[in-house]
Amino acid sequence: MGDRLLLYIQKSFLGFEVCTGSGDIELTIERSPIFIVGAPRSGSTFLYQSLVQSFGLGYISNLMALFPTYMSLASRFSVASGGISKGIQNSRYGYVSGVGGPSEAGAVMRLWFENELMPEERLSVRSTVARISENFRAPMVFKNLNNSLRVDNIASVFPEARFILLKRSPCFIAQSIYLARRRLGLNEDEWWSVAPEGYMSLRGKSLAQQVAWQAVSVEGIASRALSNASSFHITISYEDLVLDPVGVTSELRDKLNIPSLKDSYEIVSSVLCRPNEVKLPKSTMREIQRWVDFYKEQF
């Protein structure tokens, strides 16, 4: 009942934002938005929370995502209430609980970036991000891995956007997707998470083949789009993030020229972001590895 009510509220307010101020605010280069892209199960939610907490970046909270047409107004509440809770929180497949929790804002991201926007729609999105950035007094960071397939559309709205491509060993991405689908009770005909073009052709194939293709293709599509785009991007690895979260986050701050509101921040990683570990039977991992090697030749 609660989830249906929240979806009803969001659908009722889904649209481009209503102007709530006296005029448009220009988006400055210093506050150009940051987008985290990559394959699912690559540690992106941990990175998202780390950047928000370490450097006070703006973000879309769960509350803000409920009211897209009044999102910058809702962001004032997030700022006034102190924003995200202190300490990295557990997440369930990208969802962080609490009204102030950082949201993937799936409906908003689809509205903004799934298709090419009209000129007035692009201006509305830019104005919304500029107003929210002004409220947070910091650039915004977005994390929705479906955006890995939308790099070109994002760049058309925000030519000055900055991208972080988060990579992880594709075998372990595939293993994590495999385990998630099993926990959710999904069969080989039911897709889960990011769905690149052509995914329907994998229906009925072995789960190992499906997850290997998904892991390789999503990362490959994002990497190829970024290499062809003029937007600035930086690539980091999950494995480095696990070993040295503070160092990697600090490197991102320097290379992305993020204004830090704090001199240092202790990022907790021992429980929420663990090193790669084989959890499936060896035979299943060997099958995943074979398919990963096969699909990597295509990307």
PDB file of C-alpha atoms in Angstrom:
ATOM      1  CA  MET A   1       0.000   0.000   0.000  1.00  0.00           C
ATOM      2  CA  GLY A   2       2.769   2.429   0.945  1.00  0.00           C
ATOM      3  CA  ASP A   3       4.758   1.852  -2.254  1.00  0.00           C
ATOM      4  CA  ARG A   4       1.639   2.263  -4.410  1.00  0.00           C
ATOM      5  CA  LEU A   5       0.833   5.541  -2.665  1.00  0.00           C
ATOM      6  CA  LEU A   6       4.351   6.874  -3.248  1.00  0.00           C
ATOM      7  CA  LEU A   7       4.195   5.912  -6.914  1.00  0.00           C
ATOM      8  CA  TYR A   8       0.821   7.649  -7.226  1.00  0.00           C
ATOM      9  CA  ILE A   9       2.223  10.827  -5.655  1.00  0.00           C
ATOM     10  CA  GLN A  10       5.256  10.807  -7.935  1.00  0.00           C
ATOM     11  CA  LYS A  11       3.154  10.194 -11.039  1.00  0.00           C
ATOM     12  CA  SER A  12       0.876  13.070 -10.053  1.00  0.00           C
ATOM     13  CA  PHE A  13       3.844  15.464  -9.884  1.00  0.00           C
ATOM     14  CA  LEU A  14       5.894  14.026 -12.756  1.00  0.00           C
ATOM     15  CA  GLY A  15       6.808  16.716 -15.236  1.00  0.00           C
ATOM     16  CA  PHE A  16       9.273  19.489 -15.888  1.00  0.00           C
ATOM     17  CA  GLU A  17       9.679  21.770 -12.926  1.00  0.00           C
ATOM     18  CA  VAL A  18       7.416  24.723 -12.284  1.00  0.00           C
ATOM     19  CA  CYS A  19       9.482  27.866 -11.830  1.00  0.00           C
ATOM     20  CA  THR A  20       9.402  28.714  -8.119  1.00  0.00           C
ATOM     21  CA  GLY A  21      11.749  31.668  -8.076  1.00  0.00           C
ATOM     22  CA  SER A  22      11.794  35.194  -9.392  1.00  0.00           C
ATOM     23  CA  GLY A  23      13.866  34.190 -12.389  1.00  0.00           C
ATOM     24  CA  ASP A  24      16.182  31.644 -13.937  1.00  0.00           C
ATOM     25  CA  ILE A  25      19.615  31.031 -12.446  1.00  0.00           C
ATOM     26  CA  GLU A  26      22.493  30.370 -14.803  1.00  0.00           C
ATOM     27  CA  LEU A  27      24.409  27.135 -14.319  1.00  0.00           C
ATOM     28  CA  THR A  28      28.062  28.072 -13.808  1.00  0.00           C
ATOM     29  CA  ILE A  29      31.037  25.970 -14.890  1.00  0.00           C
ATOM     30  CA  GLU A  30      32.023  25.525 -11.245  1.00  0.00           C
ATOM     31  CA  ARG A  31      28.647  23.901 -10.614  1.00  0.00           C
ATOM     32  CA  SER A  32      28.423  21.785 -13.743  1.00  0.00           C
ATOM     33  CA  PRO A  33      26.731  18.491 -12.832  1.00  0.00           C
ATOM     34  CA  ILE A  34      28.513  15.190 -12.245  1.00  0.00           C
ATOM     35  CA  PHE A  35      27.120  11.863 -13.487  1.00  0.00           C
ATOM     36  CA  ILE A  36      28.191   8.444 -12.207  1.00  0.00           C
ATOM     37  CA  VAL A  37      27.849   5.790 -14.917  1.00  0.00           C
ATOM     38  CA  GLY A  38      28.849   2.157 -15.308  1.00  0.00           C
ATOM     39  CA  ALA A  39      27.404  -1.314 -15.048  1.00  0.00           C
ATOM     40  CA  PRO A  40      25.022  -2.329 -12.252  1.00  0.00           C
ATOM     41  CA  ARG A  41      26.569  -3.889  -9.118  1.00  0.00           C
ATOM     42  CA  SER A  42      29.800  -1.924  -9.544  1.00  0.00           C
ATOM     43  CA  GLY A  43      29.764  -0.055  -6.207  1.00  0.00           C
ATOM     44  CA  SER A  44      28.083   3.056  -7.594  1.00  0.00           C
ATOM     45  CA  THR A  45      25.730   3.597  -4.633  1.00  0.00           C
ATOM     46  CA  PHE A  46      28.678   3.577  -2.245  1.00  0.00           C
ATOM     47  CA  LEU A  47      30.525   6.080  -4.452  1.00  0.00           C
ATOM     48  CA  TYR A  48      27.396   8.238  -4.710  1.00  0.00           C
ATOM     49  CA  GLN A  49      27.002   8.454  -0.934  1.00  0.00           C
ATOM     50  CA  SER A  50      30.736   9.023  -0.486  1.00  0.00           C
ATOM     51  CA  LEU A  51      30.802  12.024  -2.817  1.00  0.00           C
ATOM     52  CA  VAL A  52      27.694  13.584  -1.262  1.00  0.00           C
ATOM     53  CA  GLN A  53      28.963  13.152   2.279  1.00  0.00           C
ATOM     54  CA  SER A  54      32.617  13.963   1.675  1.00  0.00           C
ATOM     55  CA  PHE A  55      32.171  17.157  -0.292  1.00  0.00           C
ATOM     56  CA  GLY A  56      28.628  18.340   0.432  1.00  0.00           C
ATOM     57  CA  LEU A  57      27.514  17.930  -3.187  1.00  0.00           C
ATOM     58  CA  GLY A  58      23.922  18.513  -4.175  1.00  0.00           C
ATOM     59  CA  TYR A  59      21.789  15.511  -4.995  1.00  0.00           C
ATOM     60  CA  ILE A  60      18.201  14.373  -5.540  1.00  0.00           C
ATOM     61  CA  SER A  61      16.808  13.066  -2.263  1.00  0.00           C
ATOM     62  CA  ASN A  62      13.977  10.551  -1.988  1.00  0.00           C
ATOM     63  CA  LEU A  63      11.681  13.414  -1.017  1.00  0.00           C
ATOM     64  CA  MET A  64      12.729  15.530  -3.996  1.00  0.00           C
ATOM     65  CA  ALA A  65      12.199  12.604  -6.366  1.00  0.00           C
ATOM     66  CA  LEU A  66       8.552  12.414  -5.261  1.00  0.00           C
ATOM     67  CA  PHE A  67       7.835  15.953  -6.497  1.00  0.00           C
ATOM     68  CA  PRO A  68       9.673  16.489  -9.807  1.00  0.00           C
ATOM     69  CA  THR A  69       7.655  19.590 -10.698  1.00  0.00           C
ATOM     70  CA  TYR A  70       8.692  21.211  -7.403  1.00  0.00           C
ATOM     71  CA  MET A  71      12.102  19.637  -6.968  1.00  0.00           C
ATOM     72  CA  SER A  72      14.146  22.762  -6.294  1.00  0.00           C
ATOM     73  CA  LEU A  73      11.596  23.837  -3.685  1.00  0.00           C
ATOM     74  CA  ALA A  74      11.852  20.391  -2.036  1.00  0.00           C
ATOM     75  CA  SER A  75      15.639  20.702  -2.102  1.00  0.00           C
ATOM     76  CA  ARG A  76      15.381  23.597   0.354  1.00  0.00           C
ATOM     77  CA  PHE A  77      13.926  21.158   2.881  1.00  0.00           C
ATOM     78  CA  SER A  78      16.776  18.717   2.251  1.00  0.00           C
ATOM     79  CA  VAL A  79      19.326  21.461   2.849  1.00  0.00           C
ATOM     80  CA  ALA A  80      17.525  22.816   5.934  1.00  0.00           C
ATOM     81  CA  SER A  81      17.238  19.324   7.459  1.00  0.00           C
ATOM     82  CA  GLY A  82      20.942  18.645   7.048  1.00  0.00           C
ATOM     83  CA  GLY A  83      20.636  16.464   3.956  1.00  0.00           C
ATOM     84  CA  ILE A  84      21.898  12.901   3.982  1.00  0.00           C
ATOM     85  CA  SER A  85      22.379  11.129   7.318  1.00  0.00           C
ATOM     86  CA  LYS A  86      25.963  10.924   8.537  1.00  0.00           C
ATOM     87  CA  GLY A  87      27.730   7.686   7.750  1.00  0.00           C
ATOM     88  CA  ILE A  88      27.459   5.516   4.648  1.00  0.00           C
ATOM     89  CA  GLN A  89      24.178   3.603   4.788  1.00  0.00           C
ATOM     90  CA  ASN A  90      23.300   0.138   3.604  1.00  0.00           C
ATOM     91  CA  SER A  91      21.343   0.113   0.364  1.00  0.00           C
ATOM     92  CA  ARG A  92      19.098  -2.430  -1.310  1.00  0.00           C
ATOM     93  CA  TYR A  93      19.907  -2.600  -4.992  1.00  0.00           C
ATOM     94  CA  GLY A  94      20.590   1.126  -5.174  1.00  0.00           C
ATOM     95  CA  TYR A  95      17.824   2.284  -2.824  1.00  0.00           C
ATOM     96  CA  VAL A  96      18.906   4.183   0.301  1.00  0.00           C
ATOM     97  CA  SER A  97      16.092   4.664   2.829  1.00  0.00           C
ATOM     98  CA  GLY A  98      14.931   7.905   4.440  1.00  0.00           C
ATOM     99  CA  VAL A  99      13.412  11.093   3.040  1.00  0.00           C
ATOM    100  CA  GLY A 100      16.888  12.597   2.831  1.00  0.00           C
ATOM    101  CA  GLY A 101      18.479   9.493   1.333  1.00  0.00           C
ATOM    102  CA  PRO A 102      20.145   9.932  -2.076  1.00  0.00           C
ATOM    103  CA  SER A 103      17.755   8.754  -4.780  1.00  0.00           C
ATOM    104  CA  GLU A 104      18.373   7.214  -8.175  1.00  0.00           C
ATOM    105  CA  ALA A 105      15.329   9.252  -9.288  1.00  0.00           C
ATOM    106  CA  GLY A 106      14.458   6.809 -12.042  1.00  0.00           C
ATOM    107  CA  ALA A 107      11.306   8.586 -13.219  1.00  0.00           C
ATOM    108  CA  VAL A 108      13.069  11.952 -13.309  1.00  0.00           C
ATOM    109  CA  MET A 109      16.078  10.585 -15.196  1.00  0.00           C
ATOM    110  CA  ARG A 110      13.773   8.974 -17.786  1.00  0.00           C
ATOM    111  CA  LEU A 111      11.881  12.237 -18.221  1.00  0.00           C
ATOM    112  CA  TRP A 112      15.063  14.258 -18.612  1.00  0.00           C
ATOM    113  CA  PHE A 113      17.342  11.963 -20.607  1.00  0.00           C
ATOM    114  CA  GLU A 114      15.544   8.965 -22.150  1.00  0.00           C
ATOM    115  CA  ASN A 115      14.735  10.932 -25.310  1.00  0.00           C
ATOM    116  CA  GLU A 116      16.005  14.072 -26.970  1.00  0.00           C
ATOM    117  CA  LEU A 117      14.342  17.114 -25.404  1.00  0.00           C
ATOM    118  CA  MET A 118      12.773  20.141 -27.004  1.00  0.00           C
ATOM    119  CA  PRO A 119      14.752  23.379 -26.521  1.00  0.00           C
ATOM    120  CA  GLU A 120      12.368  24.704 -23.853  1.00  0.00           C
ATOM    121  CA  GLU A 121      12.560  21.386 -21.993  1.00  0.00           C
ATOM    122  CA  ARG A 122      16.359  21.497 -21.985  1.00  0.00           C
ATOM    123  CA  LEU A 123      16.226  25.006 -20.546  1.00  0.00           C
ATOM    124  CA  SER A 124      13.823  23.827 -17.840  1.00  0.00           C
ATOM    125  CA  VAL A 125      16.115  20.964 -16.814  1.00  0.00           C
ATOM    126  CA  ARG A 126      19.170  23.219 -16.758  1.00  0.00           C
ATOM    127  CA  SER A 127      17.292  25.794 -14.702  1.00  0.00           C
ATOM    128  CA  THR A 128      16.154  23.133 -12.233  1.00  0.00           C
ATOM    129  CA  VAL A 129      19.688  21.847 -11.718  1.00  0.00           C
ATOM    130  CA  ALA A 130      21.009  25.393 -11.384  1.00  0.00           C
ATOM    131  CA  ARG A 131      18.439  26.241  -8.686  1.00  0.00           C
ATOM    132  CA  ILE A 132      19.116  23.054  -6.734  1.00  0.00           C
ATOM    133  CA  SER A 133      22.872  23.668  -6.982  1.00  0.00           C
ATOM    134  CA  GLU A 134      22.298  27.180  -5.683  1.00  0.00           C
ATOM    135  CA  ASN A 135      20.332  25.819  -2.725  1.00  0.00           C
ATOM    136  CA  PHE A 136      23.104  23.327  -1.883  1.00  0.00           C
ATOM    137  CA  ARG A 137      25.794  25.873  -2.844  1.00  0.00           C
ATOM    138  CA  ALA A 138      27.589  23.043  -4.624  1.00  0.00           C
ATOM    139  CA  PRO A 139      27.501  21.061  -7.879  1.00  0.00           C
ATOM    140  CA  MET A 140      24.975  18.235  -8.156  1.00  0.00           C
ATOM    141  CA  VAL A 141      25.927  14.578  -8.516  1.00  0.00           C
ATOM    142  CA  PHE A 142      23.572  12.071 -10.156  1.00  0.00           C
ATOM    143  CA  LYS A 143      23.661   8.289  -9.961  1.00  0.00           C
ATOM    144  CA  ASN A 144      21.316   6.213 -12.059  1.00  0.00           C
ATOM    145  CA  LEU A 145      23.022   3.494 -14.054  1.00  0.00           C
ATOM    146  CA  ASN A 146      20.429   3.614 -16.810  1.00  0.00           C
ATOM    147  CA  ASN A 147      22.179   6.892 -17.610  1.00  0.00           C
ATOM    148  CA  SER A 148      25.058   4.724 -18.860  1.00  0.00           C
ATOM    149  CA  LEU A 149      22.909   4.294 -21.976  1.00  0.00           C
ATOM    150  CA  ARG A 150      22.017   7.998 -22.161  1.00  0.00           C
ATOM    151  CA  VAL A 151      25.395   9.727 -22.290  1.00  0.00           C
ATOM    152  CA  ASP A 152      24.664  11.450 -25.612  1.00  0.00           C
ATOM    153  CA  ASN A 153      21.321  12.833 -24.427  1.00  0.00           C
ATOM    154  CA  ILE A 154      22.845  14.007 -21.149  1.00  0.00           C
ATOM    155  CA  ALA A 155      25.643  15.770 -23.021  1.00  0.00           C
ATOM    156  CA  SER A 156      23.114  17.507 -25.276  1.00  0.00           C
ATOM    157  CA  VAL A 157      21.434  19.017 -22.199  1.00  0.00           C
ATOM    158  CA  PHE A 158      24.659  19.576 -20.254  1.00  0.00           C
ATOM    159  CA  PRO A 159      27.632  19.966 -22.632  1.00  0.00           C
ATOM    160  CA  GLU A 160      29.708  20.939 -19.598  1.00  0.00           C
ATOM    161  CA  ALA A 161      28.761  17.790 -17.635  1.00  0.00           C
ATOM    162  CA  ARG A 162      31.444  15.750 -15.896  1.00  0.00           C
ATOM    163  CA  PHE A 163      31.252  11.953 -15.902  1.00  0.00           C
ATOM    164  CA  ILE A 164      32.694   9.311 -13.612  1.00  0.00           C
ATOM    165  CA  LEU A 165      32.895   5.884 -15.253  1.00  0.00           C
ATOM    166  CA  LEU A 166      33.070   3.284 -12.491  1.00  0.00           C
ATOM    167  CA  LYS A 167      34.485  -0.031 -13.667  1.00  0.00           C
ATOM    168  CA  ARG A 168      34.671  -3.413 -11.965  1.00  0.00           C
ATOM    169  CA  SER A 169      35.890  -6.823 -13.079  1.00  0.00           C
ATOM    170  CA  PRO A 170      33.024  -7.925 -15.366  1.00  0.00           C
ATOM    171  CA  CYS A 171      33.041 -11.470 -13.953  1.00  0.00           C
ATOM    172  CA  PHE A 172      32.264 -10.117 -10.485  1.00  0.00           C
ATOM    173  CA  ILE A 173      29.668  -7.699 -11.824  1.00  0.00           C
ATOM    174  CA  ALA A 174      28.053 -10.662 -13.575  1.00  0.00           C
ATOM    175  CA  GLN A 175      28.234 -12.760 -10.409  1.00  0.00           C
ATOM    176  CA  SER A 176      26.559 -10.005  -8.383  1.00  0.00           C
ATOM    177  CA  ILE A 177      23.764  -9.597 -10.944  1.00  0.00           C
ATOM    178  CA  TYR A 178      23.352 -13.383 -11.031  1.00  0.00           C
ATOM    179  CA  LEU A 179      22.957 -13.520  -7.229  1.00  0.00           C
ATOM    180  CA  ALA A 180      20.574 -10.539  -7.199  1.00  0.00           C
ATOM    181  CA  ARG A 181      18.288 -12.191  -9.741  1.00  0.00           C
ATOM    182  CA  ARG A 182      18.269 -15.422  -7.772  1.00  0.00           C
ATOM    183  CA  ARG A 183      17.428 -13.582  -4.530  1.00  0.00           C
ATOM    184  CA  LEU A 184      14.599 -11.742  -6.283  1.00  0.00           C
ATOM    185  CA  GLY A 185      13.227 -15.001  -7.665  1.00  0.00           C
ATOM    186  CA  LEU A 186      13.592 -13.996 -11.324  1.00  0.00           C
ATOM    187  CA  ASN A 187      13.897 -16.596 -14.065  1.00  0.00           C
ATOM    188  CA  GLU A 188      15.745 -16.492 -17.386  1.00  0.00           C
ATOM    189  CA  ASP A 189      12.816 -14.728 -19.085  1.00  0.00           C
ATOM    190  CA  GLU A 190      12.715 -11.855 -16.582  1.00  0.00           C
ATOM    191  CA  TRP A 191      15.320  -9.121 -17.046  1.00  0.00           C
ATOM    192  CA  TRP A 192      16.612  -7.061 -14.145  1.00  0.00           C
ATOM    193  CA  SER A 193      18.260  -3.618 -13.970  1.00  0.00           C
ATOM    194  CA  VAL A 194      19.866  -1.830 -16.938  1.00  0.00           C
ATOM    195  CA  ALA A 195      18.576  -3.182 -20.258  1.00  0.00           C
ATOM    196  CA  PRO A 196      20.717  -2.266 -23.289  1.00  0.00           C
ATOM    197  CA  GLU A 197      19.269  -2.526 -26.767  1.00  0.00           C
ATOM    198  CA  GLY A 198      19.166  -6.165 -27.829  1.00  0.00           C
ATOM    199  CA  TYR A 199      18.603  -7.622 -24.390  1.00  0.00           C
ATOM    200  CA  MET A 200      15.418  -9.372 -25.550  1.00  0.00           C
ATOM    201  CA  SER A 201      17.531 -11.644 -27.759  1.00  0.00           C
ATOM    202  CA  LEU A 202      19.036 -13.100 -24.572  1.00  0.00           C
ATOM    203  CA  ARG A 203      15.691 -14.326 -23.258  1.00  0.00           C
ATOM    204  CA  GLY A 204      15.775 -18.055 -22.673  1.00  0.00           C
ATOM    205  CA  LYS A 205      19.586 -18.169 -22.694  1.00  0.00           C
ATOM    206  CA  SER A 206      21.419 -19.367 -19.603  1.00  0.00           C
ATOM    207  CA  LEU A 207      21.549 -16.931 -16.712  1.00  0.00           C
ATOM    208  CA  ALA A 208      25.346 -16.993 -16.842  1.00  0.00           C
ATOM    209  CA  GLN A 209      25.265 -15.857 -20.482  1.00  0.00           C
ATOM    210  CA  GLN A 210      22.719 -13.117 -19.769  1.00  0.00           C
ATOM    211  CA  VAL A 211      24.598 -11.556 -16.863  1.00  0.00           C
ATOM    212  CA  ALA A 212      27.941 -11.745 -18.675  1.00  0.00           C
ATOM    213  CA  TRP A 213      26.457  -9.915 -21.682  1.00  0.00           C
ATOM    214  CA  GLN A 214      24.834  -7.319 -19.412  1.00  0.00           C
ATOM    215  CA  ALA A 215      28.043  -6.647 -17.470  1.00  0.00           C
ATOM    216  CA  VAL A 216      30.175  -6.254 -20.588  1.00  0.00           C
ATOM    217  CA  SER A 217      27.663  -4.392 -22.759  1.00  0.00           C
ATOM    218  CA  VAL A 218      26.571  -1.716 -20.280  1.00  0.00           C
ATOM    219  CA  GLU A 219      30.134  -0.771 -19.425  1.00  0.00           C
ATOM    220  CA  GLY A 220      31.163  -0.974 -23.079  1.00  0.00           C
ATOM    221  CA  ILE A 221      28.325   1.264 -24.261  1.00  0.00           C
ATOM    222  CA  ALA A 222      29.097   3.890 -21.613  1.00  0.00           C
ATOM    223  CA  SER A 223      32.837   3.769 -22.313  1.00  0.00           C
ATOM    224  CA  ARG A 224      32.337   4.098 -26.064  1.00  0.00           C
ATOM    225  CA  ALA A 225      29.902   7.008 -25.681  1.00  0.00           C
ATOM    226  CA  LEU A 226      32.267   8.859 -23.366  1.00  0.00           C
ATOM    227  CA  SER A 227      35.233   8.345 -25.670  1.00  0.00           C
ATOM    228  CA  ASN A 228      33.231   9.962 -28.489  1.00  0.00           C
ATOM    229  CA  ALA A 229      31.812  12.790 -26.373  1.00  0.00           C
ATOM    230  CA  SER A 230      33.475  16.114 -25.704  1.00  0.00           C
ATOM    231  CA  SER A 231      32.432  16.041 -22.040  1.00  0.00           C
ATOM    232  CA  PHE A 232      35.114  15.560 -19.411  1.00  0.00           C
ATOM    233  CA  HIS A 233      35.223  12.112 -17.860  1.00  0.00           C
ATOM    234  CA  ILE A 234      37.395  10.123 -15.493  1.00  0.00           C
ATOM    235  CA  THR A 235      37.538   6.353 -15.049  1.00  0.00           C
ATOM    236  CA  ILE A 236      38.000   4.683 -11.667  1.00  0.00           C
ATOM    237  CA  SER A 237      37.828   1.066 -10.575  1.00  0.00           C
ATOM    238  CA  TYR A 238      35.772  -0.615  -7.884  1.00  0.00           C
ATOM    239  CA  GLU A 239      38.856  -2.527  -6.826  1.00  0.00           C
ATOM    240  CA  ASP A 240      40.795   0.712  -6.153  1.00  0.00           C
ATOM    241  CA  LEU A 241      37.778   2.210  -4.384  1.00  0.00           C
ATOM    242  CA  VAL A 242      37.652  -0.759  -2.005  1.00  0.00           C
ATOM    243  CA  LEU A 243      41.371  -0.636  -1.256  1.00  0.00           C
ATOM    244  CA  ASP A 244      41.613   3.128  -0.777  1.00  0.00           C
ATOM    245  CA  PRO A 245      38.205   4.871  -0.655  1.00  0.00           C
ATOM    246  CA  VAL A 246      39.605   8.085   0.801  1.00  0.00           C
ATOM    247  CA  GLY A 247      42.417   8.262  -1.747  1.00  0.00           C
ATOM    248  CA  VAL A 248      40.147   7.562  -4.716  1.00  0.00           C
ATOM    249  CA  THR A 249      37.530  10.057  -3.533  1.00  0.00           C
ATOM    250  CA  SER A 250      40.216  12.689  -2.982  1.00  0.00           C
ATOM    251  CA  GLU A 251      41.580  12.039  -6.472  1.00  0.00           C
ATOM    252  CA  LEU A 252      38.105  12.581  -7.901  1.00  0.00           C
ATOM    253  CA  ARG A 253      37.837  15.853  -6.002  1.00  0.00           C
ATOM    254  CA  ASP A 254      41.100  17.085  -7.497  1.00  0.00           C
ATOM    255  CA  LYS A 255      40.555  15.909 -11.080  1.00  0.00           C
ATOM    256  CA  LEU A 256      36.934  17.057 -11.215  1.00  0.00           C
ATOM    257  CA  ASN A 257      37.826  20.303  -9.433  1.00  0.00           C
ATOM    258  CA  ILE A 258      35.152  19.729  -6.791  1.00  0.00           C
ATOM    259  CA  PRO A 259      35.086  22.425  -4.115  1.00  0.00           C
ATOM    260  CA  SER A 260      35.392  20.555  -0.813  1.00  0.00           C
ATOM    261  CA  LEU A 261      33.563  21.875   2.234  1.00  0.00           C
ATOM    262  CA  LYS A 262      35.713  19.702   4.494  1.00  0.00           C
ATOM    263  CA  ASP A 263      39.447  19.171   4.803  1.00  0.00           C
ATOM    264  CA  SER A 264      39.084  15.442   5.304  1.00  0.00           C
ATOM    265  CA  TYR A 265      36.456  12.792   5.798  1.00  0.00           C
ATOM    266  CA  GLU A 266      36.705   9.248   7.093  1.00  0.00           C
ATOM    267  CA  ILE A 267      34.811   6.990   4.701  1.00  0.00           C
ATOM    268  CA  VAL A 268      33.595   3.684   6.117  1.00  0.00           C
ATOM    269  CA  SER A 269      34.070   0.834   3.662  1.00  0.00           C
ATOM    270  CA  SER A 270      34.747  -2.372   5.596  1.00  0.00           C
ATOM    271  CA  VAL A 271      31.134  -3.569   5.554  1.00  0.00           C
ATOM    272  CA  LEU A 272      29.473  -1.782   2.666  1.00  0.00           C
ATOM    273  CA  CYS A 273      32.054  -2.125  -0.088  1.00  0.00           C
ATOM    274  CA  ARG A 274      33.937  -5.415  -0.018  1.00  0.00           C
ATOM    275  CA  PRO A 275      36.710  -6.877  -2.165  1.00  0.00           C
ATOM    276  CA  ASN A 276      35.790  -9.219  -4.986  1.00  0.00           C
ATOM    277  CA  GLU A 277      35.054 -12.717  -3.743  1.00  0.00           C
ATOM    278  CA  VAL A 278      33.870 -15.824  -5.571  1.00  0.00           C
ATOM    279  CA  LYS A 279      30.432 -16.817  -4.243  1.00  0.00           C
ATOM    280  CA  LEU A 280      29.105 -19.042  -7.010  1.00  0.00           C
ATOM    281  CA  PRO A 281      30.121 -22.614  -7.810  1.00  0.00           C
ATOM    282  CA  LYS A 282      33.337 -22.879  -9.810  1.00  0.00           C
ATOM    283  CA  SER A 283      31.494 -24.353 -12.776  1.00  0.00           C
ATOM    284  CA  THR A 284      29.135 -21.353 -12.912  1.00  0.00           C
ATOM    285  CA  MET A 285      32.024 -18.893 -12.641  1.00  0.00           C
ATOM    286  CA  ARG A 286      33.841 -20.687 -15.462  1.00  0.00           C
ATOM    287  CA  GLU A 287      30.749 -20.360 -17.649  1.00  0.00           C
ATOM    288  CA  ILE A 288      30.458 -16.664 -16.789  1.00  0.00           C
ATOM    289  CA  GLN A 289      34.142 -16.160 -17.605  1.00  0.00           C
ATOM    290  CA  ARG A 290      33.739 -17.853 -21.006  1.00  0.00           C
ATOM    291  CA  TRP A 291      30.850 -15.607 -21.924  1.00  0.00           C
ATOM    292  CA  VAL A 292      32.611 -12.490 -20.600  1.00  0.00           C
ATOM    293  CA  ASP A 293      35.615 -13.260 -22.807  1.00  0.00           C
ATOM    294  CA  PHE A 294      33.289 -13.853 -25.770  1.00  0.00           C
ATOM    295  CA  TYR A 295      31.391 -10.570 -25.379  1.00  0.00           C
ATOM    296  CA  LYS A 296      34.458  -8.479 -24.596  1.00  0.00           C
ATOM    297  CA  GLU A 297      35.654  -9.149 -28.135  1.00  0.00           C
ATOM    298  CA  GLN A 298      32.540  -7.328 -29.366  1.00  0.00           C
ATOM    299  CA  PHE A 299      33.163  -4.220 -27.286  1.00  0.00           C
TER     300      PHE A 299
END
